[in-house]
Short mmCIF file of C-alpha atoms in Angstrom, two decimals:
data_model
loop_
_atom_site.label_atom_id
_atom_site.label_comp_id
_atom_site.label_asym_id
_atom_site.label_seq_id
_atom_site.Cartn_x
_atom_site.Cartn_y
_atom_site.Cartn_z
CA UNK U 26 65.79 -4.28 34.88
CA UNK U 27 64.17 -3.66 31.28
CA UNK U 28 62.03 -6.30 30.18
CA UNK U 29 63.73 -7.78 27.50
CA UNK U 30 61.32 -8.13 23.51
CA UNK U 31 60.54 -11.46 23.92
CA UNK U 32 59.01 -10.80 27.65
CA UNK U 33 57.05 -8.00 26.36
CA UNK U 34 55.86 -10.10 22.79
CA UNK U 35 54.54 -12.66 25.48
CA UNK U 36 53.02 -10.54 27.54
CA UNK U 37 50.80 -9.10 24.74
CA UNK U 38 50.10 -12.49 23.49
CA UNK U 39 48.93 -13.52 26.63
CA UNK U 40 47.03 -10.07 26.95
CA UNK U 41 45.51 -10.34 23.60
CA UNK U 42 44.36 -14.71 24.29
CA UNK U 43 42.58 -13.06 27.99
CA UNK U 44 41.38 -10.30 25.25
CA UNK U 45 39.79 -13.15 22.83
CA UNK U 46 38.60 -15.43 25.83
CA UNK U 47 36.55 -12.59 26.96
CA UNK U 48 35.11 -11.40 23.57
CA UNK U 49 34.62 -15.21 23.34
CA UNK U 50 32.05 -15.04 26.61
CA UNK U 51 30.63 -12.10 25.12
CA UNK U 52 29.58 -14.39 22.18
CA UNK U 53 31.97 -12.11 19.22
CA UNK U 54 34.63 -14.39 18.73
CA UNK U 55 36.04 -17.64 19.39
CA UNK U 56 38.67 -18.66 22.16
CA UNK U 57 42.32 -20.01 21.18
CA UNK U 58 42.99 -22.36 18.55
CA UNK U 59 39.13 -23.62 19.32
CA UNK U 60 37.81 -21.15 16.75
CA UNK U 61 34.01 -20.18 16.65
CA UNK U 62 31.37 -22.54 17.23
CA UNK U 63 28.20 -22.93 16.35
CA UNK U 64 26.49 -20.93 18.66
CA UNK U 65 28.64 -17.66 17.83
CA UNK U 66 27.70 -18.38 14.03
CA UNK U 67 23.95 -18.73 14.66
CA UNK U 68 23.47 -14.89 14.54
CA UNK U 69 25.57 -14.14 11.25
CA UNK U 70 24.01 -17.02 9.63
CA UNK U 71 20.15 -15.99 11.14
CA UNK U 72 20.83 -12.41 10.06
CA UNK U 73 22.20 -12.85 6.05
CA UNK U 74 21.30 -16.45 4.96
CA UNK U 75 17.68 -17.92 6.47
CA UNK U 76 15.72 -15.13 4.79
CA UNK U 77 16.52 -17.29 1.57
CA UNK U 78 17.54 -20.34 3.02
CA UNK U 79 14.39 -21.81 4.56
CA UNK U 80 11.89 -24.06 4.03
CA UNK U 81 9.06 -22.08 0.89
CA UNK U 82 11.77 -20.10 0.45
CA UNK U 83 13.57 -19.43 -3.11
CA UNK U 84 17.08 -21.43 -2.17
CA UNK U 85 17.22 -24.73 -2.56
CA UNK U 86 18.16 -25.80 0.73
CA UNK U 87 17.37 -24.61 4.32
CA UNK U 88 19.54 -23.76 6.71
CA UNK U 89 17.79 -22.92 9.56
CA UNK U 90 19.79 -25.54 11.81
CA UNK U 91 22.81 -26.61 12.75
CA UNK U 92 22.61 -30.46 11.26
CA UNK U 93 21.41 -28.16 7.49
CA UNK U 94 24.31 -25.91 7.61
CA UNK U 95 27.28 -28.77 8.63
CA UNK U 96 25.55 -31.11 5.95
CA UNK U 97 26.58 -28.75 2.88
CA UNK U 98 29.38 -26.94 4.61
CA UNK U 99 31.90 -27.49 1.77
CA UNK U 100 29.22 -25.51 -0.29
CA UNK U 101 28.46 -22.60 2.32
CA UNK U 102 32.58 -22.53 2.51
CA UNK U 103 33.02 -21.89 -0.94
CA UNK U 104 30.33 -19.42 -1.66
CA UNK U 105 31.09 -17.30 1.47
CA UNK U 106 34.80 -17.59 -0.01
CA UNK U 107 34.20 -16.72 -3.28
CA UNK U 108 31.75 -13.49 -2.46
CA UNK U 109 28.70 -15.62 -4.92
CA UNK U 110 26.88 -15.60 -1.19
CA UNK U 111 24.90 -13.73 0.15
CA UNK U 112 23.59 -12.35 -3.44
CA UNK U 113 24.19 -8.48 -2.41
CA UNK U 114 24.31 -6.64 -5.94
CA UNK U 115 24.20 -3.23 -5.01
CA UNK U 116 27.28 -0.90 -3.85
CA UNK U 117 27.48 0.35 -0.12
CA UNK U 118 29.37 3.26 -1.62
CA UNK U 119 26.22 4.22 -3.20
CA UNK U 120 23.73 4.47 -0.41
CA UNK U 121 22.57 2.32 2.69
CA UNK U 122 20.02 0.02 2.64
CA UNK U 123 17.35 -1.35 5.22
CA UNK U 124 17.10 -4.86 3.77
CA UNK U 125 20.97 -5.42 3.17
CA UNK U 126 21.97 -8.94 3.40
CA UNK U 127 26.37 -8.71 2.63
CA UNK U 128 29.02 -9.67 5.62
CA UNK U 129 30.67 -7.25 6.89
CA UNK U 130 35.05 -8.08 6.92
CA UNK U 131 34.27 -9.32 10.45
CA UNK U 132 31.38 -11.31 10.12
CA UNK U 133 32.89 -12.84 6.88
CA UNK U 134 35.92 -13.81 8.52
CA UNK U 135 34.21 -15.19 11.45
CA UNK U 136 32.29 -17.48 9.48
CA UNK U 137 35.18 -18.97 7.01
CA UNK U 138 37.05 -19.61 10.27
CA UNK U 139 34.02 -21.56 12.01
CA UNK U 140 33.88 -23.31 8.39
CA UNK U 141 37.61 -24.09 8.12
CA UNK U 142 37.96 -25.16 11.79
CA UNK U 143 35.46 -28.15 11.06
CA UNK U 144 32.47 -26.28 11.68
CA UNK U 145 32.32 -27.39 15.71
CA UNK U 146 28.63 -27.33 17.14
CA UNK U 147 29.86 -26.36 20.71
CA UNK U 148 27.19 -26.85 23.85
CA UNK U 149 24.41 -24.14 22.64
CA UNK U 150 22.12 -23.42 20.16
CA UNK U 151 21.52 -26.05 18.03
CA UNK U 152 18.53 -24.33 16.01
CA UNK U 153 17.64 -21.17 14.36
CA UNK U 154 14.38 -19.58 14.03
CA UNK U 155 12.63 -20.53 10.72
CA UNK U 156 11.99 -17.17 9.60
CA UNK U 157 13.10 -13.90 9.22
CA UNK U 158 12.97 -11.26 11.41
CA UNK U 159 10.00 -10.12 10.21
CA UNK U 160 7.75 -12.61 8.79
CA UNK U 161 6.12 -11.73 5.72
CA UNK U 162 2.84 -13.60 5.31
CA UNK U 163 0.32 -12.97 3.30
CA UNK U 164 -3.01 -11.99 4.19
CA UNK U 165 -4.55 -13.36 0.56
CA UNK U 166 -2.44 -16.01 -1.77
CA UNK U 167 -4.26 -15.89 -5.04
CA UNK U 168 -3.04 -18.79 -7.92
CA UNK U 169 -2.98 -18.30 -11.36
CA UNK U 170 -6.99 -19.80 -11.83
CA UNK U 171 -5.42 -22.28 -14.13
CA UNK U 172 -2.46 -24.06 -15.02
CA UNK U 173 -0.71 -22.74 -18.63
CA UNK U 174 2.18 -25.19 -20.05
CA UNK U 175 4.50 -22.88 -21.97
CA UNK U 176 4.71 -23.50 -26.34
CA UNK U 177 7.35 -21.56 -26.65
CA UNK U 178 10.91 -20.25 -26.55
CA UNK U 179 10.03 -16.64 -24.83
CA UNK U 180 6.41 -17.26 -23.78
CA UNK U 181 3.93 -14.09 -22.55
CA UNK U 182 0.57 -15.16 -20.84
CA UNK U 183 -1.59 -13.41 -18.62
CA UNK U 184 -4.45 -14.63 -16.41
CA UNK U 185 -6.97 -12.04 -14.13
CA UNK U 186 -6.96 -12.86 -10.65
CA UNK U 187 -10.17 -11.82 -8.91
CA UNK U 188 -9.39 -10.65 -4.92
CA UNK U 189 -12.90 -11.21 -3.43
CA UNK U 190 -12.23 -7.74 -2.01
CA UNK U 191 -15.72 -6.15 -0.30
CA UNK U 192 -14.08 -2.92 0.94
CA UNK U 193 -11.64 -0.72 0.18
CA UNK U 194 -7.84 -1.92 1.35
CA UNK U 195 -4.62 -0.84 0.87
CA UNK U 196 -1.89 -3.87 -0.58
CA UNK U 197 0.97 -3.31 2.01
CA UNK U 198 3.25 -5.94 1.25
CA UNK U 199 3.82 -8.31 -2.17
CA UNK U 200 5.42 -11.65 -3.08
CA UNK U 201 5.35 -13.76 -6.05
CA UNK U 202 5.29 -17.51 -5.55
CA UNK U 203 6.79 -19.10 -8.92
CA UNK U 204 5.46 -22.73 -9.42
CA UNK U 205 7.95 -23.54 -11.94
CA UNK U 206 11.03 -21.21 -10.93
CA UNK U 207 12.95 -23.17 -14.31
CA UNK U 208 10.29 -21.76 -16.17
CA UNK U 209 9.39 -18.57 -15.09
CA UNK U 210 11.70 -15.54 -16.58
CA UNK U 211 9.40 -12.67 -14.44
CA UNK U 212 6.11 -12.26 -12.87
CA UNK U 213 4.54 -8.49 -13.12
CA UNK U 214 1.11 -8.05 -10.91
CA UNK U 215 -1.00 -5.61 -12.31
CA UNK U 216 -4.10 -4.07 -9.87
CA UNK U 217 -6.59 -2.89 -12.84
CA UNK U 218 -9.19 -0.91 -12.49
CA UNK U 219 -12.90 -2.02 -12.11
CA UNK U 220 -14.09 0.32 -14.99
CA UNK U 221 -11.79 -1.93 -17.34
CA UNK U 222 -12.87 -4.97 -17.06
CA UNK U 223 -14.60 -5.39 -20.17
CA UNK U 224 -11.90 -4.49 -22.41
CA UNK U 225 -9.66 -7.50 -20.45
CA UNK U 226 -12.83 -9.94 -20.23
CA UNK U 227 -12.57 -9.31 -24.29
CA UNK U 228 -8.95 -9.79 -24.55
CA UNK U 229 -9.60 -12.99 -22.69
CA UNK U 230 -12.60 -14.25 -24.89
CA UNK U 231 -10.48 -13.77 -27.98
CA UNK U 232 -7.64 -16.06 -27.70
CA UNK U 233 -8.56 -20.16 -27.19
CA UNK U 234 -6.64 -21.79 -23.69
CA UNK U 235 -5.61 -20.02 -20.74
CA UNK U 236 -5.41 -16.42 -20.78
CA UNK U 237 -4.07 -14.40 -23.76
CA UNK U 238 -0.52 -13.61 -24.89
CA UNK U 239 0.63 -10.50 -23.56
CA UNK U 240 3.69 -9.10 -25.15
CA UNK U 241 5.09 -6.22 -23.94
CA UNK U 242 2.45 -5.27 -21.45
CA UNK U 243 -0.94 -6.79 -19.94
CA UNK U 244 -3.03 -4.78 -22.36
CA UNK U 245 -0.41 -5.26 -25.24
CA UNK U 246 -3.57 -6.90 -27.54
CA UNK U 247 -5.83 -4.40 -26.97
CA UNK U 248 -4.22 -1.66 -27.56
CA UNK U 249 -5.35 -1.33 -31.44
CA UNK U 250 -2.01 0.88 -33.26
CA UNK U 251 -4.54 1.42 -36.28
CA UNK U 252 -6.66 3.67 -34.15
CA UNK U 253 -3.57 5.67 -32.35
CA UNK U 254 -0.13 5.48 -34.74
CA UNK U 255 1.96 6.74 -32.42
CA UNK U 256 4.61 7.53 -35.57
CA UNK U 257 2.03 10.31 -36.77
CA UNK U 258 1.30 11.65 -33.07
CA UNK U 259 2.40 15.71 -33.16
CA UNK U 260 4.87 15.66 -30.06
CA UNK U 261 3.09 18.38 -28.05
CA UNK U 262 -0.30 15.94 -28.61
CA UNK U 263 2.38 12.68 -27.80
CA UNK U 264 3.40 14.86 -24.33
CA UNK U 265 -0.63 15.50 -23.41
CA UNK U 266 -0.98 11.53 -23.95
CA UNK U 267 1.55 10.98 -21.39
CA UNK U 268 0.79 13.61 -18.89
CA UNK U 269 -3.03 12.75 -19.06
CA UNK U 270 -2.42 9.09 -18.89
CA UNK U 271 -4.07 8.35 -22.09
CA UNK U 272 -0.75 6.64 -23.51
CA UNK U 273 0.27 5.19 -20.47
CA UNK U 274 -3.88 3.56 -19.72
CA UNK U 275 -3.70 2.34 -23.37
CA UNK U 276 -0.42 0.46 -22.67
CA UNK U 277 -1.36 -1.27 -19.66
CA UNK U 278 -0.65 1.59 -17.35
CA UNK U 279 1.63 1.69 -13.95
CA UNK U 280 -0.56 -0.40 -12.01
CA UNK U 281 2.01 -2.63 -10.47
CA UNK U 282 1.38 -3.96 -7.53
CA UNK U 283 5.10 -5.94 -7.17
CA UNK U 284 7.08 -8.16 -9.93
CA UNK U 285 9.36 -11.29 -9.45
CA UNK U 286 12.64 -11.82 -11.51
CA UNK U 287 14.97 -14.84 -10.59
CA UNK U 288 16.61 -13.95 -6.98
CA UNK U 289 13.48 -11.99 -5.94
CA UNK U 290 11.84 -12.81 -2.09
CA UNK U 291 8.78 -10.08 -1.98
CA UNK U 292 8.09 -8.63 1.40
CA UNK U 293 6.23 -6.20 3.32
CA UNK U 294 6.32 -2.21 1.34
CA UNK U 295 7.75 0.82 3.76
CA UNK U 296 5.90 0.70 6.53
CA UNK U 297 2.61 3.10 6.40
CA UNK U 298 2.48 3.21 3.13
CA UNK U 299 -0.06 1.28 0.41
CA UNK U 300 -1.56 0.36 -3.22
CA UNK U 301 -5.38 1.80 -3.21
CA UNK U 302 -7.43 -1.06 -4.16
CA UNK U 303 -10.98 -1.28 -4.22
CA UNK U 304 -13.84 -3.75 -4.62
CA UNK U 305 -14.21 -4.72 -8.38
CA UNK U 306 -10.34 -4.32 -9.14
CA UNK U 307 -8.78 -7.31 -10.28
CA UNK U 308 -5.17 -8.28 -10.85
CA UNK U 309 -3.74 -9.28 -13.87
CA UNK U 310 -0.68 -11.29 -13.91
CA UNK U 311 1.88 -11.59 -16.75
CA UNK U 312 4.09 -14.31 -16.80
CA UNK U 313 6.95 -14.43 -19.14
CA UNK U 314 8.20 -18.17 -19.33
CA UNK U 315 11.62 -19.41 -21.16
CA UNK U 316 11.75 -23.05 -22.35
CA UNK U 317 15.62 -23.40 -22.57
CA UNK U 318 15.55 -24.78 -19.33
CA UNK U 319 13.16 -27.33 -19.03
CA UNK U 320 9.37 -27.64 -20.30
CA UNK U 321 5.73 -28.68 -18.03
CA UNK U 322 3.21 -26.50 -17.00
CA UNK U 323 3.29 -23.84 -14.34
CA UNK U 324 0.77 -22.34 -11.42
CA UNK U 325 2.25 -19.65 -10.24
CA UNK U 326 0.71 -17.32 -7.29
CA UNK U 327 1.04 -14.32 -5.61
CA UNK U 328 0.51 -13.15 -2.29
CA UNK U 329 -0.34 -9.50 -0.59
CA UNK U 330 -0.89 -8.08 2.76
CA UNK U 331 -3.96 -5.83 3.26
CA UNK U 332 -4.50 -2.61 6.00
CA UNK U 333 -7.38 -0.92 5.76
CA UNK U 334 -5.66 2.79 6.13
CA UNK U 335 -1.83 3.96 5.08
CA UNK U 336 0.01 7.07 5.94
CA UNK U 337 1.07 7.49 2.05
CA UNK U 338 -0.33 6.11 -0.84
CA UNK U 339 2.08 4.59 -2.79
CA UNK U 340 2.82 3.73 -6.74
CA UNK U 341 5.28 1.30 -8.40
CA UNK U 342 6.47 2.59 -11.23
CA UNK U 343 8.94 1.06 -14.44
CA UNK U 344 10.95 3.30 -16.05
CA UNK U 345 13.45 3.54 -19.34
CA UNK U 346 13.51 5.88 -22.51
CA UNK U 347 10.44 5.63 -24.43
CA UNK U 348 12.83 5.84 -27.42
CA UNK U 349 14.39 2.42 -26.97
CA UNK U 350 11.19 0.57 -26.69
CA UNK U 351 8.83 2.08 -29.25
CA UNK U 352 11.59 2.24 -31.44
CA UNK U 353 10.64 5.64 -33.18
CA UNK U 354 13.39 7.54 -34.42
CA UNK U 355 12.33 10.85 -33.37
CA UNK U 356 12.31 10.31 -30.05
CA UNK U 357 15.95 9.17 -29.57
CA UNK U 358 18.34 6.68 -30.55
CA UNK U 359 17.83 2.62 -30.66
CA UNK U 360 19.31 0.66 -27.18
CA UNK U 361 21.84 -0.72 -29.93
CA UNK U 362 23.97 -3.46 -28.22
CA UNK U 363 26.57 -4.30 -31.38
CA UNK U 364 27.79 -8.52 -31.53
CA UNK U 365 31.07 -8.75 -30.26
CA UNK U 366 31.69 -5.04 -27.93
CA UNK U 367 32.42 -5.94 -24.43
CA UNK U 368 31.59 -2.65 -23.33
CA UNK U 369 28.29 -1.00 -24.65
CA UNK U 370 26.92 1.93 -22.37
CA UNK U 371 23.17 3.43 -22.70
CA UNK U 372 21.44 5.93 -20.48
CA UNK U 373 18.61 7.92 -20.35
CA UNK U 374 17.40 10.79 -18.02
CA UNK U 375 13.73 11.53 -17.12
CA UNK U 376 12.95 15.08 -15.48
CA UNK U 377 11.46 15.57 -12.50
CA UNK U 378 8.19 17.90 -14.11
CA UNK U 379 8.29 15.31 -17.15
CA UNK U 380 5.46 13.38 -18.30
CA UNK U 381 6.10 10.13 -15.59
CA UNK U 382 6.14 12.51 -12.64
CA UNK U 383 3.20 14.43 -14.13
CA UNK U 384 1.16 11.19 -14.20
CA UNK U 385 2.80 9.73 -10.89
CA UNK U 386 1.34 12.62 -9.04
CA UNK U 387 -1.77 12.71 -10.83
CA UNK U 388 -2.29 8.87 -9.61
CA UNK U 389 -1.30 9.67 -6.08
CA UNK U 390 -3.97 12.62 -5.92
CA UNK U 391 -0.62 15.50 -5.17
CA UNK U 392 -0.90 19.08 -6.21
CA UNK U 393 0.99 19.87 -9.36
CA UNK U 394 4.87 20.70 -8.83
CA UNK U 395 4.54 18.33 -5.57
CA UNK U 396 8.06 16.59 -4.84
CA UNK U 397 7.54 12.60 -4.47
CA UNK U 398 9.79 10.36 -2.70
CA UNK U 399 11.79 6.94 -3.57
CA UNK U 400 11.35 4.56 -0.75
CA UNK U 401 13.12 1.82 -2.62
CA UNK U 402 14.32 1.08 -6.25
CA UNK U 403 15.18 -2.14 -8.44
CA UNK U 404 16.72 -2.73 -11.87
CA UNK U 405 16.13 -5.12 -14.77
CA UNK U 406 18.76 -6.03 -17.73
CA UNK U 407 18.87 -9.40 -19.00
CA UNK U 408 21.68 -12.23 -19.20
CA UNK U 409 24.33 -9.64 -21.20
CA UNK U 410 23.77 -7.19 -18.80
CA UNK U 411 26.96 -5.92 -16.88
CA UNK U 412 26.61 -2.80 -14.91
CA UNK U 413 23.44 -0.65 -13.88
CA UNK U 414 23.21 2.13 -11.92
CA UNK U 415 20.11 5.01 -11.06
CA UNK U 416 21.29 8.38 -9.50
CA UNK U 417 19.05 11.48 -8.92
CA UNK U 418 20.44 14.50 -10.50
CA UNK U 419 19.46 18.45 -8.36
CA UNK U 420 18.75 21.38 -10.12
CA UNK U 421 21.74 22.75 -8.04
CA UNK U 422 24.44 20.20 -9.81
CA UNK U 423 24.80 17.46 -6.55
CA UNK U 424 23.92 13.73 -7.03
CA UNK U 425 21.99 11.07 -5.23
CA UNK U 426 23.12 7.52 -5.69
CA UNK U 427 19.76 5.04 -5.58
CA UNK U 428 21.62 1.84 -6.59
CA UNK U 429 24.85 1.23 -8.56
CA UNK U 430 25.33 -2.41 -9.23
CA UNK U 431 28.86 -2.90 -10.41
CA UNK U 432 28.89 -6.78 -11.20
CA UNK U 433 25.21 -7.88 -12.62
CA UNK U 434 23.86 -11.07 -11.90
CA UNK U 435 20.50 -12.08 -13.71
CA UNK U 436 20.10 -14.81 -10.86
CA UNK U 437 19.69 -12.47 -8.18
CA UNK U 438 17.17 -9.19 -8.71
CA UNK U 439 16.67 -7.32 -5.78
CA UNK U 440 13.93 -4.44 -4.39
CA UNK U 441 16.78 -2.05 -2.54
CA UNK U 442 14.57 -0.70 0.19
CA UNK U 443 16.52 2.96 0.83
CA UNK U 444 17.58 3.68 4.46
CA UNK U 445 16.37 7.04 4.02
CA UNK U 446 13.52 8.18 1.41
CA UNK U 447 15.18 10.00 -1.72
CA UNK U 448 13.38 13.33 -3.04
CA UNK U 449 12.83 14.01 -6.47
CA UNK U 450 11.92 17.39 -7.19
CA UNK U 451 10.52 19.58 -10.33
CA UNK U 452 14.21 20.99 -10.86
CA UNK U 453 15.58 17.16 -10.65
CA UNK U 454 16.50 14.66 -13.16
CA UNK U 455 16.37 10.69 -12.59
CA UNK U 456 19.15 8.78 -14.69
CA UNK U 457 19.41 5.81 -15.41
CA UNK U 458 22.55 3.94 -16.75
CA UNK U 459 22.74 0.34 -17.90
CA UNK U 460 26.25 -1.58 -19.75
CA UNK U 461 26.32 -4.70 -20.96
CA UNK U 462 29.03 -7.50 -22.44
CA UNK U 463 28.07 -8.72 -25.72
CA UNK U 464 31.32 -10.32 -26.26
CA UNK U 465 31.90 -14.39 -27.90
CA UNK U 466 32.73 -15.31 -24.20
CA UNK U 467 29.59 -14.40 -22.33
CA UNK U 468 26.68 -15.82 -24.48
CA UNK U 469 24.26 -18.25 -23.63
CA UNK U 470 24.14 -21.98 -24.30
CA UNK U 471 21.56 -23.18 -26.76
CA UNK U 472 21.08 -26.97 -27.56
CA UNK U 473 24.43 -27.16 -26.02
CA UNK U 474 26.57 -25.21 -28.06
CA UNK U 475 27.59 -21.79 -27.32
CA UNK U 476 25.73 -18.95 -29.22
CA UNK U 477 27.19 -16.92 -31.51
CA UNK U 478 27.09 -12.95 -31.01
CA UNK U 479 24.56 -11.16 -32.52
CA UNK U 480 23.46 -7.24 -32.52
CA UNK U 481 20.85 -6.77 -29.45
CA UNK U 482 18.58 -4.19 -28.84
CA UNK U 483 15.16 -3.79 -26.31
CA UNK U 484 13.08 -6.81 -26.75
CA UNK U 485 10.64 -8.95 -24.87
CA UNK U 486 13.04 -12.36 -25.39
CA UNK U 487 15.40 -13.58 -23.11
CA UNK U 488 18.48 -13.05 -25.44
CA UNK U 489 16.91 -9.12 -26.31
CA UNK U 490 17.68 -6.72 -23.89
CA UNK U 491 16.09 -4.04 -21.66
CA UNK U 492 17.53 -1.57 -19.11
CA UNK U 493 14.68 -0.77 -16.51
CA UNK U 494 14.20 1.23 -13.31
CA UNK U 495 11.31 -0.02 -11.00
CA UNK U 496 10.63 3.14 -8.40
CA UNK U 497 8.57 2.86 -5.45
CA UNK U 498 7.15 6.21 -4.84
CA UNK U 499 4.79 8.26 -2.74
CA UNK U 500 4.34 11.92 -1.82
CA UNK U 501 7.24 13.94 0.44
#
């Protein structure tokens, strides 16, 4: 005798409950009407959320147990719900990343259902480890030597750092510690040279308090325009100062050794790679504090991890047009961001035997025409910023996506640490894209009115703009 549809509808439900019970054993899903428990969420939560959400750590509250995470569940709910948590920026349809933090559908689901179903502890696990999966701890943590209390609006100080460093080392591994996260807009760490010192020493001697005021770059003051006008530079001279580092040195130079912007968390580099530094370096640190948000005094630090040999010596390197930020006409067009356009688009390409590759390869001791490698990549607009994206253009025509962030978010700037290195040869071209929304609706708050739209272009101020690529290269 058939079995008659509702037989058969029962019979799969019953199936698919033995189905769930099972997974539920497994520790993938919850059982029945039960839902999750605590113990099946551990993992998602361990995996995507304590990185941030632990104690030193740059959230606000930990949630590295189960008594944390039911105590602001309405909040974890909501973001989860909404997509504002975990802050993943960048596109999976652009490339795949080692250090990505989103939910999968699954996971997502999972967790909104544990939530929603009262957020049940169940009989195991009541903890979570502390910290992430791999620890980053710093082998040095070096403070600012003194404490600087911000006098202005869009403040620039810089401070040297001395490392104590007897040997030769390799920095494996950065992390900026903000003192005054309200205050601080970005933190650049710059490893300097030991044959410099005396032009920073000066720098420092000439300006009363802490530090000097570093605009633009560490080395912004002493960099005298009245001995080099760049304006009356022939272009094939302009080119040699690039390739030979001459422009670059007197601007500061690439030196990075790792930067902070709000959202950052630092970490170890690729592994077996490095930064060369030597006894006699020292680190100069720029901060860049913004007042609107409060006012005090600030002591930031920074920490690194040391190994005395790498595979691949490395370089972190900012990129943009040179046109937008010297502002001289003959080398390209303004980053013009016009009051009121919802919609304004720049980019800028940079090729692969230019000047910055030239110099990149020159640092990391490679014979000329040598390919170099992006290990991971990060981008930098400011509060109008909307969309940014950096692709690798071939000489034969294909594209490499390195990031693509569709829906920017100021609060949360990310290093995107590439699943697979990215090549950049002589024949290839690096682009870089940025858009932003200038429009009445998305300006900031100022003495608590609403600001009024005004034309933007590059600046050093919070309410200027920039469109930067931060590269993290080494040889093939």
């Amino acid at each position: 005798m058939p079995v008659r549809p509702e037989s058969s509808t029962a019979a799969r439900s019953s199936v698919l409950a033995h189905g769930t019970c099972l997974l539920l054993t497994l520790g993938l899903v919850g059982c029945g009407s039960s839902g999750p428990t605590y113990a099946e969420v551990a993992p998602i939560i361990e995996s995507n959320c304590v990185g941030c959400h632990r104690d030193g750590a740059i959230a606000p509250f930990p949630l590295t147990t189960y008594d944390e995470v039911f105590a602001v569940k309405e909040l974890v709910a909501d973001a989860v719900a909404s997509g504002r948590m975990p802050p993943w920026q960048a596109s999976d349809e652009c490339n795949q990343y080692q250090n990505n933090t989103d939910l999968t559908p699954d996971s997502k689901q999972m967790l909104l259902d544990w939530l929603d179903g009262g957020a049940k502890q169940g009989r195991h696990r009541t903890e979570i480890d502390a910290k992430p999966a791999v620890p980053f701890t710093p082998d040095l943590t070096l403070p600012l030597p003194e404490p600087y209390t911000p006098t202005q609006l869009d403040d620039y100080r810089c401070q040297i750092i001395e490392t104590g460093l007897t040997e030769p080392a390799w920095v494996t591994g950065f992390a900026a510690i903000p003192d005054r996260a309200d205050l601080v807009h970005h933190v650049i760490a710059y490893r300097i040279d030991a044959d410099k010192r005396e032009r920073f020493d000066a720098m420092d001697a000439e300006f009363e308090g802490v530090g000097w005021p570093c605009y633009g770059s560490a080395a912004a003051p002493g960099f005298d325009l009245s001995e080099i006008d760049l304006a009356d530079v022939p272009i094939g001279d302009l080119l040699e100062m690039f390739e030979n580092g001459e422009a670059i040195d007197a601007l500061g130079g690439f030196g990075w050794l790792g930067s902070w912007a709000p959202g950052s968390t630092g970490g170890f580099f690729p592994p077996d790679t490095g930064i060369a530094i030597a006894p006699g370096d020292f680190i100069v640190v720029q901060m860049h504090y913004n007042t609107a948000a409060g006012a005090g005094r600030d002591q930031s630090s920074i920490g690194i991890t040391l190994a005395d040999t790498v595979r691949k010596p490395a370089i972190t390197v900012p990129y943009t047009d040179p046109a937008w930020v010297a502002d001289l006409p003959f080398l390209g067009d303004p980053m013009t961001i016009p009051a009121g356009s919802t919609n304004t688009t720049h980019s800028t390409g940079l090729d692969g035997d230019g000047p910055l590759f030239v110099y990149v390869r020159s640092q990391l001791d490679l014979p000329e025409g040598t390919p170099v490698s992006v290990h991971s990549v990060a981008h930098h607009m400011h509060t109008l910023g909307k969309t940014g994206r950096q692709t690798v253009v071939h000489g034969d025509g294909t594209e490499t996506c390195l990031l693509d962030i569709p829906d920017w978010d100021f609060d949360w700037q990310s290093r995107y640490e590439l699943a697979e290195p990215v090549t950049i040869g002589l024949d290839d071209e690096i682009v870089l894209t940025c858009s932003w929304d200038n429009s009445a609706s998305n300006q900031p708050v100022v003495d608590g009115v609403i600001a009024e739209p005004v034309d933007v272009a590059w600046g050093e101020g919070t309410r200027d703009e920039m469109c930067l690529g931060i590269l993290y290269l080494t040889g093939p």
